[in-house]
CSV table of C-alpha atoms in Angstrom, one decimal:
chain,number,residue,atom,x,y,z
A,221,UNK,CA,-7.2,-19.7,-52.1
A,222,UNK,CA,-7.7,-18.3,-48.6
A,223,UNK,CA,-9.1,-20.6,-46.0
A,224,UNK,CA,-11.8,-19.8,-43.5
A,225,UNK,CA,-12.5,-22.4,-40.8
A,226,UNK,CA,-15.7,-22.6,-38.9
A,227,UNK,CA,-16.2,-24.7,-35.8
A,228,UNK,CA,-18.3,-26.7,-34.9
A,229,UNK,CA,-19.7,-27.9,-38.1
A,230,UNK,CA,-22.7,-29.3,-36.3
A,231,UNK,CA,-24.1,-28.7,-32.9
A,232,UNK,CA,-27.2,-29.8,-31.1
A,233,UNK,CA,-28.2,-27.9,-28.0
A,234,UNK,CA,-31.1,-27.8,-25.6
A,235,UNK,CA,-33.6,-25.0,-25.7
A,236,UNK,CA,-32.6,-22.2,-23.5
A,237,UNK,CA,-28.9,-22.8,-23.6
A,238,UNK,CA,-26.2,-20.8,-25.4
A,239,UNK,CA,-24.0,-22.0,-28.1
A,240,UNK,CA,-20.8,-20.4,-29.5
A,241,UNK,CA,-19.6,-20.8,-33.2
A,242,UNK,CA,-16.1,-19.9,-34.0
A,243,UNK,CA,-14.9,-18.4,-37.4
A,244,UNK,CA,-11.1,-18.3,-38.1
A,245,UNK,CA,-9.1,-17.0,-41.1
A,246,UNK,CA,-6.3,-19.5,-41.3
A,247,UNK,CA,-3.9,-18.0,-43.8
A,248,UNK,CA,-4.7,-14.3,-43.8
A,249,UNK,CA,-5.7,-11.5,-41.4
A,250,UNK,CA,-9.5,-10.7,-41.7
A,251,UNK,CA,-10.2,-7.0,-41.3
A,252,UNK,CA,-13.9,-7.7,-41.6
A,253,UNK,CA,-15.9,-10.7,-40.9
A,254,UNK,CA,-19.6,-11.3,-41.7
A,255,UNK,CA,-22.2,-13.7,-40.3
A,256,UNK,CA,-25.0,-15.1,-42.3
A,257,UNK,CA,-27.9,-17.3,-41.7
A,258,UNK,CA,-29.3,-19.6,-44.5
A,259,UNK,CA,-32.6,-21.4,-44.5
A,260,UNK,CA,-33.1,-24.4,-46.7
A,261,UNK,CA,-33.3,-23.6,-50.3
A,262,UNK,CA,-32.9,-20.0,-49.5
A,263,UNK,CA,-30.0,-17.5,-50.2
A,264,UNK,CA,-27.8,-16.2,-47.5
A,265,UNK,CA,-29.2,-13.6,-45.1
A,266,UNK,CA,-26.6,-11.2,-43.7
A,267,UNK,CA,-26.9,-10.9,-39.9
A,268,UNK,CA,-24.0,-8.7,-39.0
A,269,UNK,CA,-20.7,-7.2,-39.9
A,270,UNK,CA,-17.9,-7.2,-37.5
A,271,UNK,CA,-14.6,-5.4,-37.6
A,272,UNK,CA,-11.7,-6.4,-35.4
A,273,UNK,CA,-11.7,-4.5,-32.2
A,274,UNK,CA,-15.1,-2.8,-32.6
A,275,UNK,CA,-18.7,-3.5,-32.1
A,276,UNK,CA,-20.6,-5.5,-34.7
A,277,UNK,CA,-23.1,-3.8,-37.0
A,278,UNK,CA,-26.3,-5.8,-37.1
A,279,UNK,CA,-28.7,-5.8,-39.9
A,280,UNK,CA,-32.3,-4.7,-39.4
A,281,UNK,CA,-34.4,-7.3,-37.6
A,282,UNK,CA,-31.4,-9.2,-36.1
A,283,UNK,CA,-31.5,-9.1,-32.2
A,284,UNK,CA,-28.0,-8.0,-31.1
A,285,UNK,CA,-28.7,-9.4,-27.6
A,286,UNK,CA,-29.5,-12.8,-28.9
A,287,UNK,CA,-26.8,-13.1,-31.4
A,288,UNK,CA,-23.6,-11.9,-29.7
A,289,UNK,CA,-20.7,-11.3,-32.0
A,290,UNK,CA,-17.1,-10.8,-30.9
A,291,UNK,CA,-14.2,-10.1,-33.2
A,292,UNK,CA,-11.4,-10.1,-30.8
A,293,UNK,CA,-8.6,-10.6,-33.2
A,294,UNK,CA,-7.7,-10.3,-36.9
A,295,UNK,CA,-8.1,-14.1,-37.2
A,296,UNK,CA,-11.1,-14.9,-35.0
A,297,UNK,CA,-14.7,-14.0,-34.7
A,298,UNK,CA,-17.3,-15.7,-32.7
A,299,UNK,CA,-21.1,-15.9,-32.9
A,300,UNK,CA,-22.9,-16.9,-29.7
A,301,UNK,CA,-26.6,-17.7,-29.9
A,302,UNK,CA,-28.0,-17.0,-26.5
A,303,UNK,CA,-31.1,-18.7,-24.9
A,304,UNK,CA,-31.4,-20.7,-28.1
A,305,UNK,CA,-34.9,-21.8,-29.3
A,306,UNK,CA,-36.0,-24.2,-31.9
A,307,UNK,CA,-36.7,-21.4,-34.3
A,308,UNK,CA,-33.0,-20.5,-34.2
A,309,UNK,CA,-32.2,-23.8,-35.8
A,310,UNK,CA,-30.5,-23.0,-39.0
A,311,UNK,CA,-27.2,-23.0,-41.1
A,312,UNK,CA,-24.9,-20.2,-39.9
A,313,UNK,CA,-22.1,-19.2,-42.2
A,314,UNK,CA,-19.2,-16.8,-41.6
A,315,UNK,CA,-17.1,-15.0,-44.2
A,316,UNK,CA,-14.0,-13.0,-44.0
A,317,UNK,CA,-12.4,-10.3,-45.9
A,318,UNK,CA,-8.7,-10.0,-45.9
A,319,UNK,CA,-6.5,-6.9,-45.6
A,320,UNK,CA,-3.8,-6.1,-48.0
A,321,UNK,CA,-3.6,-6.8,-51.7
A,322,UNK,CA,-5.9,-9.1,-53.7
A,323,UNK,CA,-6.9,-11.8,-53.7
A,324,UNK,CA,-7.5,-11.8,-49.9
A,325,UNK,CA,-7.6,-8.0,-49.8
A,326,UNK,CA,-10.8,-7.5,-51.9
A,327,UNK,CA,-12.2,-11.0,-51.9
A,328,UNK,CA,-14.6,-12.4,-49.4
A,329,UNK,CA,-14.2,-16.1,-48.5
A,330,UNK,CA,-16.6,-18.2,-46.7
A,331,UNK,CA,-16.3,-20.8,-44.0
A,332,UNK,CA,-17.9,-24.3,-44.3
A,333,UNK,CA,-20.9,-23.3,-42.2
A,334,UNK,CA,-22.4,-24.6,-38.9
A,335,UNK,CA,-25.5,-26.5,-38.5
A,336,UNK,CA,-27.3,-25.6,-35.4
A,337,UNK,CA,-30.2,-27.7,-34.1
A,338,UNK,CA,-32.1,-26.6,-31.1
A,339,UNK,CA,-34.2,-29.3,-29.4
B,99,UNK,CA,-37.8,-4.9,-57.6
B,100,UNK,CA,-35.1,-6.9,-55.8
B,101,UNK,CA,-31.5,-5.6,-56.1
B,102,UNK,CA,-30.3,-8.9,-57.5
B,103,UNK,CA,-32.4,-11.3,-59.5
B,104,UNK,CA,-31.4,-14.8,-60.3
B,105,UNK,CA,-33.5,-17.6,-61.6
B,106,UNK,CA,-33.6,-20.4,-59.0
B,107,UNK,CA,-34.0,-23.1,-61.5
B,108,UNK,CA,-33.7,-26.0,-61.0
B,109,UNK,CA,-31.6,-26.5,-64.1
B,110,UNK,CA,-30.8,-30.0,-65.4
B,111,UNK,CA,-28.3,-30.6,-68.1
B,112,UNK,CA,-26.5,-33.7,-69.6
B,113,UNK,CA,-22.8,-34.3,-68.9
B,114,UNK,CA,-20.7,-32.3,-71.4
B,115,UNK,CA,-23.2,-29.6,-71.9
B,116,UNK,CA,-22.5,-25.9,-71.8
B,117,UNK,CA,-24.3,-24.2,-68.9
B,118,UNK,CA,-25.3,-20.6,-68.8
B,119,UNK,CA,-26.2,-19.0,-65.5
B,120,UNK,CA,-27.0,-15.4,-65.1
B,121,UNK,CA,-28.2,-12.6,-62.8
B,122,UNK,CA,-29.5,-9.1,-63.3
B,123,UNK,CA,-29.2,-6.3,-60.9
B,124,UNK,CA,-30.6,-2.8,-60.4
B,125,UNK,CA,-28.0,-1.0,-58.3
B,126,UNK,CA,-25.6,0.8,-60.7
B,127,UNK,CA,-23.2,1.2,-57.9
B,128,UNK,CA,-22.2,-2.4,-58.0
B,129,UNK,CA,-18.6,-2.7,-59.2
B,130,UNK,CA,-17.4,-6.2,-58.0
B,131,UNK,CA,-19.1,-9.3,-59.1
B,132,UNK,CA,-18.6,-12.8,-57.8
B,133,UNK,CA,-19.8,-16.3,-58.5
B,134,UNK,CA,-19.9,-18.8,-55.7
B,135,UNK,CA,-20.6,-22.5,-55.8
B,136,UNK,CA,-22.3,-24.1,-52.8
B,137,UNK,CA,-22.7,-27.8,-52.4
B,138,UNK,CA,-25.5,-29.1,-50.3
B,139,UNK,CA,-25.0,-28.4,-46.6
B,140,UNK,CA,-21.7,-26.7,-47.2
B,141,UNK,CA,-20.4,-23.0,-47.2
B,142,UNK,CA,-20.1,-21.2,-50.6
B,143,UNK,CA,-16.9,-21.5,-52.5
B,144,UNK,CA,-15.5,-18.6,-54.5
B,145,UNK,CA,-15.4,-19.5,-58.2
B,146,UNK,CA,-14.9,-16.2,-60.1
B,147,UNK,CA,-14.3,-12.7,-59.1
B,148,UNK,CA,-14.6,-9.8,-61.6
B,149,UNK,CA,-14.2,-6.1,-61.3
B,150,UNK,CA,-16.3,-3.9,-63.6
B,151,UNK,CA,-17.2,-5.0,-67.1
B,152,UNK,CA,-15.6,-7.6,-69.2
B,153,UNK,CA,-14.8,-11.3,-69.4
B,154,UNK,CA,-12.8,-13.5,-67.2
B,155,UNK,CA,-11.9,-17.2,-67.9
B,156,UNK,CA,-10.6,-19.8,-65.5
B,157,UNK,CA,-10.5,-23.3,-66.9
B,158,UNK,CA,-13.9,-24.4,-67.8
B,159,UNK,CA,-15.5,-21.3,-66.2
B,160,UNK,CA,-16.1,-17.9,-67.9
B,161,UNK,CA,-17.6,-15.0,-66.1
B,162,UNK,CA,-19.1,-12.1,-68.1
B,163,UNK,CA,-20.2,-8.7,-66.8
B,164,UNK,CA,-22.2,-6.2,-68.9
B,165,UNK,CA,-22.6,-3.2,-66.7
B,166,UNK,CA,-24.6,-1.3,-69.3
B,167,UNK,CA,-27.2,-3.9,-69.2
B,168,UNK,CA,-26.8,-4.7,-65.5
B,169,UNK,CA,-26.3,-8.4,-66.4
B,170,UNK,CA,-23.8,-10.9,-65.4
B,171,UNK,CA,-23.2,-14.5,-66.6
B,172,UNK,CA,-21.3,-17.6,-65.7
B,173,UNK,CA,-20.6,-20.2,-68.4
B,174,UNK,CA,-19.5,-23.7,-67.6
B,175,UNK,CA,-18.0,-25.7,-70.4
B,176,UNK,CA,-17.9,-29.5,-70.6
B,177,UNK,CA,-20.1,-29.7,-67.5
B,178,UNK,CA,-19.4,-32.6,-65.1
B,179,UNK,CA,-21.5,-34.3,-62.6
B,180,UNK,CA,-19.3,-32.8,-59.9
B,181,UNK,CA,-20.5,-29.3,-61.1
B,182,UNK,CA,-23.9,-30.2,-59.6
B,183,UNK,CA,-24.5,-27.5,-56.9
B,184,UNK,CA,-26.2,-24.3,-56.3
B,185,UNK,CA,-24.6,-21.3,-58.0
B,186,UNK,CA,-24.9,-18.0,-56.3
B,187,UNK,CA,-24.0,-14.6,-57.8
B,188,UNK,CA,-23.0,-11.9,-55.6
B,189,UNK,CA,-22.0,-8.3,-56.0
B,190,UNK,CA,-21.0,-5.2,-54.0
B,191,UNK,CA,-20.2,-1.6,-54.5
B,192,UNK,CA,-16.7,-0.1,-54.1
B,193,UNK,CA,-15.4,2.4,-51.6
B,194,UNK,CA,-15.3,2.8,-47.9
B,195,UNK,CA,-15.4,0.0,-45.6
B,196,UNK,CA,-18.6,-1.4,-47.1
B,197,UNK,CA,-17.8,-4.9,-48.2
B,198,UNK,CA,-21.2,-6.2,-47.8
B,199,UNK,CA,-22.3,-8.6,-50.6
B,200,UNK,CA,-25.7,-8.7,-52.1
B,201,UNK,CA,-26.6,-12.2,-53.3
B,202,UNK,CA,-28.9,-13.7,-55.8
B,203,UNK,CA,-31.2,-16.5,-54.6
B,204,UNK,CA,-29.0,-19.1,-56.3
B,205,UNK,CA,-29.6,-21.4,-59.2
B,206,UNK,CA,-29.7,-25.2,-58.5
B,207,UNK,CA,-27.8,-27.0,-61.2
B,208,UNK,CA,-27.8,-30.8,-61.8
B,209,UNK,CA,-25.5,-32.3,-64.3
B,210,UNK,CA,-26.6,-35.8,-65.2
B,211,UNK,CA,-24.0,-38.5,-66.2
């Protein structure tokens, strides 16, 4: 199956600093990438949808100035948590939808997730 | 009413049992249905992908979609301890550039040796 890589898998940062998480589609071109946040024992909460070369579309209640998303190429999207605070500590997961024919064309594949701890 | 309802469990079964997981939904526009498996502290892994109604089998896994009842199921035969995970149903509508998935809350499954 298609592979989506996320980096770093775990990161600890100090309150007030910014941290960047990368999401890469390794064996397909990702027309669209999605960023989710997941709290313990909760389902995935969609934060934003990004299409290559255009601005991300944020879900209601998600601060776009705090969670900066860049989808600069068909294989890379980044999420930057700016001025992080302890309440931003969470599991962040990206997913990618491929272009072209199935399976990658219609199917959405997830990265392994990134654990962010803000101290 | 939430768009997708899924019993969070937890569900505990002995090794070798047949496991039945299901979700109901309210949005009749949903056309694509997926089941993901998520191990603790990991990203979701796609298990099954189904378009519209019908059955799909892959090894020990069978996915069923009944659009008339707005009900989807995942069956796991000969369950193994390695199947212990949270199972998430997900679905989306077709058309346009909207590939946003709507997830159930996930069912936590434990298969006991």
